[in-house]
mmCIF file of C-alpha atoms and ligand atoms in Angstrom:
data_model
loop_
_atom_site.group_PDB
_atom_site.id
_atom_site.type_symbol
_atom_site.label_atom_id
_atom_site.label_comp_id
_atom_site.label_asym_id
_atom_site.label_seq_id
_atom_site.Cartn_x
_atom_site.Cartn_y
_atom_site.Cartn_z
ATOM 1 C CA UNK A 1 40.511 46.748 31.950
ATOM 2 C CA UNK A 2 41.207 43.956 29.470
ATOM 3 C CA UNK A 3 44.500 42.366 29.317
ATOM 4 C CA UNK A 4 46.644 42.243 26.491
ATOM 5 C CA UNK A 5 46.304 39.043 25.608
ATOM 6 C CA UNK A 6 42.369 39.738 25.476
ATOM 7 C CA UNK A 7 42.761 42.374 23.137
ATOM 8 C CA UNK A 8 44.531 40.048 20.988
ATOM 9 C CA UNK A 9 42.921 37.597 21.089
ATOM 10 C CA UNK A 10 39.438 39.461 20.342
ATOM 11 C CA UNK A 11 41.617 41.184 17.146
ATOM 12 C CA UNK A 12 42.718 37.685 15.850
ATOM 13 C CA UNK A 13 38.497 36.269 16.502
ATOM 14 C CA UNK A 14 37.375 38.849 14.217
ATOM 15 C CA UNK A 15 40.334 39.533 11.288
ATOM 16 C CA UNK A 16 39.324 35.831 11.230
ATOM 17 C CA UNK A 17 35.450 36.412 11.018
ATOM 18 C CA UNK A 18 36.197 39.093 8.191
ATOM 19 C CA UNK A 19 38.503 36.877 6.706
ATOM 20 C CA UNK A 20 35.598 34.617 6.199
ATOM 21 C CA UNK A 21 33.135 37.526 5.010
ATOM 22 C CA UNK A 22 35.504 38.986 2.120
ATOM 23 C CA UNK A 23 36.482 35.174 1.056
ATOM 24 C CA UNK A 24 32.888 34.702 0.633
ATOM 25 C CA UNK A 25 31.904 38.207 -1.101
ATOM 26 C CA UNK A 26 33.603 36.974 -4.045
ATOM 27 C CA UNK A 27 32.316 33.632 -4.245
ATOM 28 C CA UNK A 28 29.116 33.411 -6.682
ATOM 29 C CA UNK A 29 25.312 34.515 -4.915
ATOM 30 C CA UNK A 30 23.281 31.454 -4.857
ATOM 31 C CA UNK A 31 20.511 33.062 -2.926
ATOM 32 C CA UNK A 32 17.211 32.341 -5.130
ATOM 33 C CA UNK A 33 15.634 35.854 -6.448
ATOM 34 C CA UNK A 34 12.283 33.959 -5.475
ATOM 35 C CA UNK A 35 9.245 34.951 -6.001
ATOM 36 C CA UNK A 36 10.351 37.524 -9.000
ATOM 37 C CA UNK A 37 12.458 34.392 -10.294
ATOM 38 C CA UNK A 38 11.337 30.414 -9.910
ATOM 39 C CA UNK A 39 12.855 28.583 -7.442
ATOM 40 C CA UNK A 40 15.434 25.796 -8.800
ATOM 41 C CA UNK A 41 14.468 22.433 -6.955
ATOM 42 C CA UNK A 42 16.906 19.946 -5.970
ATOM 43 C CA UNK A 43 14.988 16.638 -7.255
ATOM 44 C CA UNK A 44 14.622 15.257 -4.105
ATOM 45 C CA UNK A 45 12.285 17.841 -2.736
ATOM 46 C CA UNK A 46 8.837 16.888 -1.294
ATOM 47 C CA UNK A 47 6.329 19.155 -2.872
ATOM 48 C CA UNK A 48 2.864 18.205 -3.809
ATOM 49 C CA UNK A 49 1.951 14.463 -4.869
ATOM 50 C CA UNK A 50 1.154 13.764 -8.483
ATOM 51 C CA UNK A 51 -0.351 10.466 -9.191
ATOM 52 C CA UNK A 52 1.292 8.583 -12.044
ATOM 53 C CA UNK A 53 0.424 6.587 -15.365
ATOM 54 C CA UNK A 54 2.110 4.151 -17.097
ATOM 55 C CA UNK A 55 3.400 3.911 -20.504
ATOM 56 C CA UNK A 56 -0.373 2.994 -22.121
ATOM 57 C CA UNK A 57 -2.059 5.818 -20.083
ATOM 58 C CA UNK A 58 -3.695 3.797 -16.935
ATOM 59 C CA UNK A 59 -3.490 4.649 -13.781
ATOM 60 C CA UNK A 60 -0.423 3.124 -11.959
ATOM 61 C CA UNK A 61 -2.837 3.089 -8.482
ATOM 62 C CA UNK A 62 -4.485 -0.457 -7.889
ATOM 63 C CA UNK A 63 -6.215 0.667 -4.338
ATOM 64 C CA UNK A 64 -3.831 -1.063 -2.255
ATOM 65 C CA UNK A 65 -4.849 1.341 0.221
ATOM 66 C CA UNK A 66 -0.294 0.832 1.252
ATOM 67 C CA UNK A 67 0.531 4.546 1.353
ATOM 68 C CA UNK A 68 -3.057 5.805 3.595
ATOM 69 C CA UNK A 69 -1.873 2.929 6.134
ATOM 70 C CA UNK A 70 1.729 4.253 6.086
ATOM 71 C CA UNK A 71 0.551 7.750 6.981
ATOM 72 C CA UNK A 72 1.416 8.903 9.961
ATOM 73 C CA UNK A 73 -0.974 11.868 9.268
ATOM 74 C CA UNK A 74 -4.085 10.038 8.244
ATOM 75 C CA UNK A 75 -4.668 12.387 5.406
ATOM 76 C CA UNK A 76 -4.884 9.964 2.865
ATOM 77 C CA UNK A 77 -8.770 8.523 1.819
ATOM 78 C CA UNK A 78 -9.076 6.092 -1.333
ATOM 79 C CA UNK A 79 -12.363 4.762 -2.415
ATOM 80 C CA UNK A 80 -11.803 1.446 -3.947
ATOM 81 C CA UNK A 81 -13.268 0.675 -7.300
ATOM 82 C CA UNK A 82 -13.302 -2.838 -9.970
ATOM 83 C CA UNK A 83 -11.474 -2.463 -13.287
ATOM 84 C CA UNK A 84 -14.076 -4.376 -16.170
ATOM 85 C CA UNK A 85 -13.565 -5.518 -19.290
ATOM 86 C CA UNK A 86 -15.430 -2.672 -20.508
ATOM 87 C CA UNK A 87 -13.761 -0.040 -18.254
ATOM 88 C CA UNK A 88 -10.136 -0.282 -17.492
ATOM 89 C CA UNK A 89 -8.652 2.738 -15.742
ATOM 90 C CA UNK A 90 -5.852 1.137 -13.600
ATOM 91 C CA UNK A 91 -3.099 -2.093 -15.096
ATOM 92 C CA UNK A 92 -4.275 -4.237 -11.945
ATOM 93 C CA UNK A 93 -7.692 -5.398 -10.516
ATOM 94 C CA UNK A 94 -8.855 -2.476 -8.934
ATOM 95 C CA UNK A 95 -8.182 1.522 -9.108
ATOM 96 C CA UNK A 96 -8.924 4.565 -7.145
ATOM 97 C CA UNK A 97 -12.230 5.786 -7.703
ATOM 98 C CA UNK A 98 -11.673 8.278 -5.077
ATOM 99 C CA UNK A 99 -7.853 9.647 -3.962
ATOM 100 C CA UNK A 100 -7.968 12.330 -1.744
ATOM 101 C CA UNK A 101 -5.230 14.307 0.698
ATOM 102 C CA UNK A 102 -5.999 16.831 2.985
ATOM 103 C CA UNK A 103 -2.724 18.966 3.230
ATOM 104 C CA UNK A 104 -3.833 20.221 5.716
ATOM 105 C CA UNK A 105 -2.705 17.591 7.669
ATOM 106 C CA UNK A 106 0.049 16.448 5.299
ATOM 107 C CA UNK A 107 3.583 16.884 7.011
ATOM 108 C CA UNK A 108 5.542 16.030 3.287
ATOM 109 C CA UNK A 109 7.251 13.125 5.774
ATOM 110 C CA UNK A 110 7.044 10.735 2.109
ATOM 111 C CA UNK A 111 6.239 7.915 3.090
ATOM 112 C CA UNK A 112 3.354 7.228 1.183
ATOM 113 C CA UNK A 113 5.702 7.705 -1.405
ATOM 114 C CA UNK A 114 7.752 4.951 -0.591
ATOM 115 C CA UNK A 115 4.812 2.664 0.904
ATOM 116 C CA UNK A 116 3.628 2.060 -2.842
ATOM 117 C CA UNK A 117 4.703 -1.034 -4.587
ATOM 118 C CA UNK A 118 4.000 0.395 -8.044
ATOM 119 C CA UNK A 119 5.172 3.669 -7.757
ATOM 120 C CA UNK A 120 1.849 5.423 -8.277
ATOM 121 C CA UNK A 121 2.405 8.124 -6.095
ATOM 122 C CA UNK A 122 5.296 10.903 -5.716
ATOM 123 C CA UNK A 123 6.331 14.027 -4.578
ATOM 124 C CA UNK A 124 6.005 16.517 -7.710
ATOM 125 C CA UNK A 125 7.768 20.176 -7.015
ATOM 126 C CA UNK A 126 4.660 22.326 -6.249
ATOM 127 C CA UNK A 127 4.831 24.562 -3.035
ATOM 128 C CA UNK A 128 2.567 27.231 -3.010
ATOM 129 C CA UNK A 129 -0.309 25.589 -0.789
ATOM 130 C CA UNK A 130 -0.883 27.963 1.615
ATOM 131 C CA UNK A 131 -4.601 28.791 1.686
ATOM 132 C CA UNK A 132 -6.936 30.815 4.019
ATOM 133 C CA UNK A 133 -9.685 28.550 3.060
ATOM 134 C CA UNK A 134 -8.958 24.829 4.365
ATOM 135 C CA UNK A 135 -11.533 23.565 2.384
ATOM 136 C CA UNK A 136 -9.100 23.914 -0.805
ATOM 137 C CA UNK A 137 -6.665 21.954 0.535
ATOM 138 C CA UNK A 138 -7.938 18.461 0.477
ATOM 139 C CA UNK A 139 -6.556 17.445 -3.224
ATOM 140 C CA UNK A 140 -8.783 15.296 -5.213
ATOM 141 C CA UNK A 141 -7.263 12.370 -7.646
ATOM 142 C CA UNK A 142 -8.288 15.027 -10.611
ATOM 143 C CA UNK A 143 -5.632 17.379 -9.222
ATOM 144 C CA UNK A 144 -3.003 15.009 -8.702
ATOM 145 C CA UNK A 145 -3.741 12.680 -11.592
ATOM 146 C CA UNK A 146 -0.627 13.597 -14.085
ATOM 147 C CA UNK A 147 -1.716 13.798 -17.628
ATOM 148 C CA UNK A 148 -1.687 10.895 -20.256
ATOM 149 C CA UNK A 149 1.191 10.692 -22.195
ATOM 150 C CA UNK A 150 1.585 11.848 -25.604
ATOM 151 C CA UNK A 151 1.398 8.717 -27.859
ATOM 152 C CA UNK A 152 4.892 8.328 -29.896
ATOM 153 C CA UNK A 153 5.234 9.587 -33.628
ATOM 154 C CA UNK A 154 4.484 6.539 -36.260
ATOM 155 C CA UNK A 155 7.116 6.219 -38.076
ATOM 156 C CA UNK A 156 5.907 6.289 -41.786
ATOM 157 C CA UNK A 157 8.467 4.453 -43.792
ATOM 158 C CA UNK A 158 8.135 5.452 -47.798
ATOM 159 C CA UNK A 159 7.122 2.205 -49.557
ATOM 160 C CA UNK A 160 10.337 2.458 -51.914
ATOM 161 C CA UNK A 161 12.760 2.442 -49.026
ATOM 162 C CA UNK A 162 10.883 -0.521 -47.694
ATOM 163 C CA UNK A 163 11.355 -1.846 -50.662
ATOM 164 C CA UNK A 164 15.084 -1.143 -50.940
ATOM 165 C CA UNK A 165 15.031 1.219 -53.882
HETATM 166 S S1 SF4 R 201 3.765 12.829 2.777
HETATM 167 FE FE1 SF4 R 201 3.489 11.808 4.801
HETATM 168 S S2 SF4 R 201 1.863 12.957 5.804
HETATM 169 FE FE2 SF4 R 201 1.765 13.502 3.621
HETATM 170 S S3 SF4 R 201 0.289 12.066 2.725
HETATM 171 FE FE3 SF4 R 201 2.306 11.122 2.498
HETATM 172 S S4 SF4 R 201 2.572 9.815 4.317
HETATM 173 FE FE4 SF4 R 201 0.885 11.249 4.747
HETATM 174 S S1 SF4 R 202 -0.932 5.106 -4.363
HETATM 175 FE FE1 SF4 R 202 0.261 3.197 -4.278
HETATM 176 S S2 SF4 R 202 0.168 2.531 -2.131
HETATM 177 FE FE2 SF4 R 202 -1.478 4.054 -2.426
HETATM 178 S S3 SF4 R 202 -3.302 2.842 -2.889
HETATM 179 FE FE3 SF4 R 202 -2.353 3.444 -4.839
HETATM 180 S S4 SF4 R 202 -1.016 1.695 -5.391
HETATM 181 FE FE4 SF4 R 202 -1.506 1.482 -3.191
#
Protein backbone atom coordinates (compact mmCIF):
# COMPACT_ATOMS: atom_id res chain seq x y z
CA UNK A 1 0.00 0.00 0.00
CA UNK A 2 1.42 3.42 -0.85
CA UNK A 3 2.52 5.70 1.80
CA UNK A 4 1.27 8.96 2.41
CA UNK A 5 3.82 10.81 1.31
CA UNK A 6 3.46 8.83 -2.14
CA UNK A 7 0.06 9.78 -2.51
CA UNK A 8 1.11 13.24 -2.20
CA UNK A 9 3.51 13.42 -3.89
CA UNK A 10 1.79 11.65 -7.07
CA UNK A 11 -1.29 14.47 -6.35
CA UNK A 12 1.24 17.43 -6.40
CA UNK A 13 3.14 15.56 -10.02
CA UNK A 14 -0.06 15.80 -11.71
CA UNK A 15 -2.15 19.18 -10.32
CA UNK A 16 1.26 20.28 -11.71
CA UNK A 17 0.96 18.44 -15.16
CA UNK A 18 -2.71 19.92 -15.42
CA UNK A 19 -1.52 23.05 -14.32
CA UNK A 20 0.55 23.04 -17.41
CA UNK A 21 -2.38 21.67 -19.75
CA UNK A 22 -5.11 24.43 -18.76
CA UNK A 23 -2.19 27.28 -18.86
CA UNK A 24 -1.65 26.16 -22.29
CA UNK A 25 -5.46 25.65 -23.49
CA UNK A 26 -5.72 29.25 -23.46
CA UNK A 27 -2.68 30.19 -25.11
CA UNK A 28 -3.24 30.74 -29.06
CA UNK A 29 -3.18 27.15 -31.50
CA UNK A 30 -0.22 27.43 -33.66
CA UNK A 31 -0.64 23.98 -35.05
CA UNK A 32 -0.64 24.51 -39.04
CA UNK A 33 -4.24 23.39 -40.58
CA UNK A 34 -1.84 21.86 -43.36
CA UNK A 35 -2.70 20.48 -46.16
CA UNK A 36 -6.38 22.30 -46.19
CA UNK A 37 -4.27 25.57 -45.30
CA UNK A 38 -0.42 26.38 -46.63
CA UNK A 39 2.15 25.88 -44.41
CA UNK A 40 3.88 29.27 -43.09
CA UNK A 41 7.78 28.75 -43.55
CA UNK A 42 10.24 30.10 -41.26
CA UNK A 43 12.84 31.59 -43.96
CA UNK A 44 15.45 29.50 -43.05
CA UNK A 45 13.88 26.29 -44.18
CA UNK A 46 15.63 23.97 -46.70
CA UNK A 47 13.13 23.14 -49.34
CA UNK A 48 13.88 22.68 -52.95
CA UNK A 49 16.89 24.63 -54.71
CA UNK A 50 16.07 27.40 -57.12
CA UNK A 51 18.88 28.62 -59.19
CA UNK A 52 19.24 32.40 -59.25
CA UNK A 53 19.72 35.44 -61.75
CA UNK A 54 21.06 38.58 -61.35
CA UNK A 55 19.74 41.95 -61.76
CA UNK A 56 20.20 41.88 -65.94
CA UNK A 57 18.64 38.34 -66.16
CA UNK A 58 21.92 35.94 -66.46
CA UNK A 59 22.46 33.19 -64.76
CA UNK A 60 24.35 33.78 -61.42
CA UNK A 61 26.05 29.94 -62.01
CA UNK A 62 29.64 30.17 -63.65
CA UNK A 63 30.26 26.12 -63.45
CA UNK A 64 32.50 26.27 -60.63
CA UNK A 65 31.45 22.87 -60.12
CA UNK A 66 31.97 24.35 -55.69
CA UNK A 67 28.58 23.12 -54.44
CA UNK A 68 28.68 19.20 -56.45
CA UNK A 69 32.25 18.91 -54.64
CA UNK A 70 30.74 20.06 -51.30
CA UNK A 71 28.05 17.38 -51.50
CA UNK A 72 28.19 14.95 -49.25
CA UNK A 73 25.42 13.19 -51.30
CA UNK A 74 26.90 13.33 -54.75
CA UNK A 75 23.63 14.34 -56.23
CA UNK A 76 24.77 17.24 -57.87
CA UNK A 77 25.96 16.87 -61.96
CA UNK A 78 26.85 20.22 -63.95
CA UNK A 79 27.87 20.11 -67.51
CA UNK A 80 30.18 22.93 -68.13
CA UNK A 81 29.59 25.23 -71.02
CA UNK A 82 31.64 28.75 -72.69
CA UNK A 83 29.76 32.06 -72.51
CA UNK A 84 30.49 33.93 -76.34
CA UNK A 85 30.17 37.09 -77.43
CA UNK A 86 27.24 36.03 -79.27
CA UNK A 87 25.67 33.94 -76.45
CA UNK A 88 25.91 35.10 -72.93
CA UNK A 89 23.79 33.16 -70.45
CA UNK A 90 25.91 33.40 -67.21
CA UNK A 91 27.97 37.17 -65.86
CA UNK A 92 31.33 35.02 -65.76
CA UNK A 93 33.26 32.80 -68.29
CA UNK A 94 31.38 29.82 -68.24
CA UNK A 95 27.64 28.63 -67.22
CA UNK A 96 25.78 25.50 -66.61
CA UNK A 97 24.71 23.93 -69.63
CA UNK A 98 23.52 21.09 -67.65
CA UNK A 99 22.43 21.40 -63.59
CA UNK A 100 20.95 18.50 -62.36
CA UNK A 101 19.96 17.01 -58.59
CA UNK A 102 18.71 13.82 -57.93
CA UNK A 103 16.61 14.26 -54.65
CA UNK A 104 16.61 11.27 -54.36
CA UNK A 105 19.72 11.32 -52.82
CA UNK A 106 19.53 14.92 -51.59
CA UNK A 107 19.56 15.01 -47.64
CA UNK A 108 18.60 19.19 -47.68
CA UNK A 109 22.13 19.20 -45.42
CA UNK A 110 22.77 22.98 -47.55
CA UNK A 111 25.80 22.99 -48.18
CA UNK A 112 25.85 23.45 -51.68
CA UNK A 113 24.14 26.38 -50.70
CA UNK A 114 26.80 27.80 -48.87
CA UNK A 115 29.74 26.21 -51.09
CA UNK A 116 28.81 28.87 -53.89
CA UNK A 117 30.78 32.01 -54.11
CA UNK A 118 28.10 33.83 -56.10
CA UNK A 119 25.16 32.80 -54.52
CA UNK A 120 23.64 30.97 -57.47
CA UNK A 121 22.07 28.40 -55.66
CA UNK A 122 19.47 28.29 -52.58
CA UNK A 123 17.04 26.58 -50.76
CA UNK A 124 13.51 27.89 -52.13
CA UNK A 125 10.34 26.65 -49.79
CA UNK A 126 8.98 23.74 -51.93
CA UNK A 127 8.30 20.37 -50.06
CA UNK A 128 6.08 18.22 -51.71
CA UNK A 129 8.74 15.82 -53.47
CA UNK A 130 7.65 12.69 -52.60
CA UNK A 131 7.24 10.60 -55.76
CA UNK A 132 6.58 6.86 -56.52
CA UNK A 133 8.46 7.28 -59.67
CA UNK A 134 12.31 8.11 -58.92
CA UNK A 135 12.83 9.01 -62.25
CA UNK A 136 10.97 12.50 -61.47
CA UNK A 137 13.10 13.36 -58.97
CA UNK A 138 16.34 14.25 -60.56
CA UNK A 139 15.59 18.22 -61.12
CA UNK A 140 16.88 19.65 -64.26
CA UNK A 141 18.38 23.46 -64.37
CA UNK A 142 14.82 24.25 -66.27
CA UNK A 143 13.05 23.40 -63.00
CA UNK A 144 15.20 25.17 -60.74
CA UNK A 145 16.15 28.06 -62.98
CA UNK A 146 14.01 31.08 -61.22
CA UNK A 147 12.43 33.30 -63.75
CA UNK A 148 13.95 36.57 -65.26
CA UNK A 149 13.08 39.50 -63.61
CA UNK A 150 10.57 41.90 -64.64
CA UNK A 151 12.47 44.88 -66.21
CA UNK A 152 11.67 48.24 -64.08
CA UNK A 153 8.94 50.83 -65.28
CA UNK A 154 10.65 53.81 -67.51
CA UNK A 155 9.96 56.58 -66.04
CA UNK A 156 8.43 58.93 -68.76
CA UNK A 157 9.04 62.44 -67.62
CA UNK A 158 6.48 65.04 -69.58
CA UNK A 159 8.76 67.29 -71.68
CA UNK A 160 7.27 70.52 -69.85
CA UNK A 161 8.30 69.35 -66.42
CA UNK A 162 11.69 68.66 -67.86
CA UNK A 163 11.61 71.76 -68.94
CA UNK A 164 10.54 73.40 -65.67
CA UNK A 165 7.18 74.73 -66.73
S1 LIG B 1 21.43 20.09 -49.89
FE1 LIG B 1 23.23 18.79 -49.36
S2 LIG B 1 22.74 16.78 -50.20
FE2 LIG B 1 21.34 18.24 -51.20
S3 LIG B 1 22.38 18.86 -53.09
FE3 LIG B 1 22.98 20.34 -51.52
S4 LIG B 1 24.90 19.56 -50.64
FE4 LIG B 1 23.92 17.87 -51.76
S1 LIG C 1 25.80 26.74 -58.22
FE1 LIG C 1 27.46 28.00 -57.37
S2 LIG C 1 28.97 26.53 -56.58
FE2 LIG C 1 27.61 25.39 -57.97
S3 LIG C 1 28.66 25.42 -59.95
FE3 LIG C 1 27.22 27.14 -59.90
S4 LIG C 1 28.45 28.91 -59.19
FE4 LIG C 1 29.61 27.03 -58.67
Amino acid sequence: MPSIKDVLSAAGAISKGMGITFKEMLQPTITEDYPDAPPNFQERFRGGHLLQRDESGLEKCVACFLCAAACPSDCIYIEAAENTEKVRISGGERYASVYNIDYNRCIFCGFCVEACPTDAITHGHTFELASFNTSTLVKRKEDMLVNIPALPKPIVVHEEVAAGH
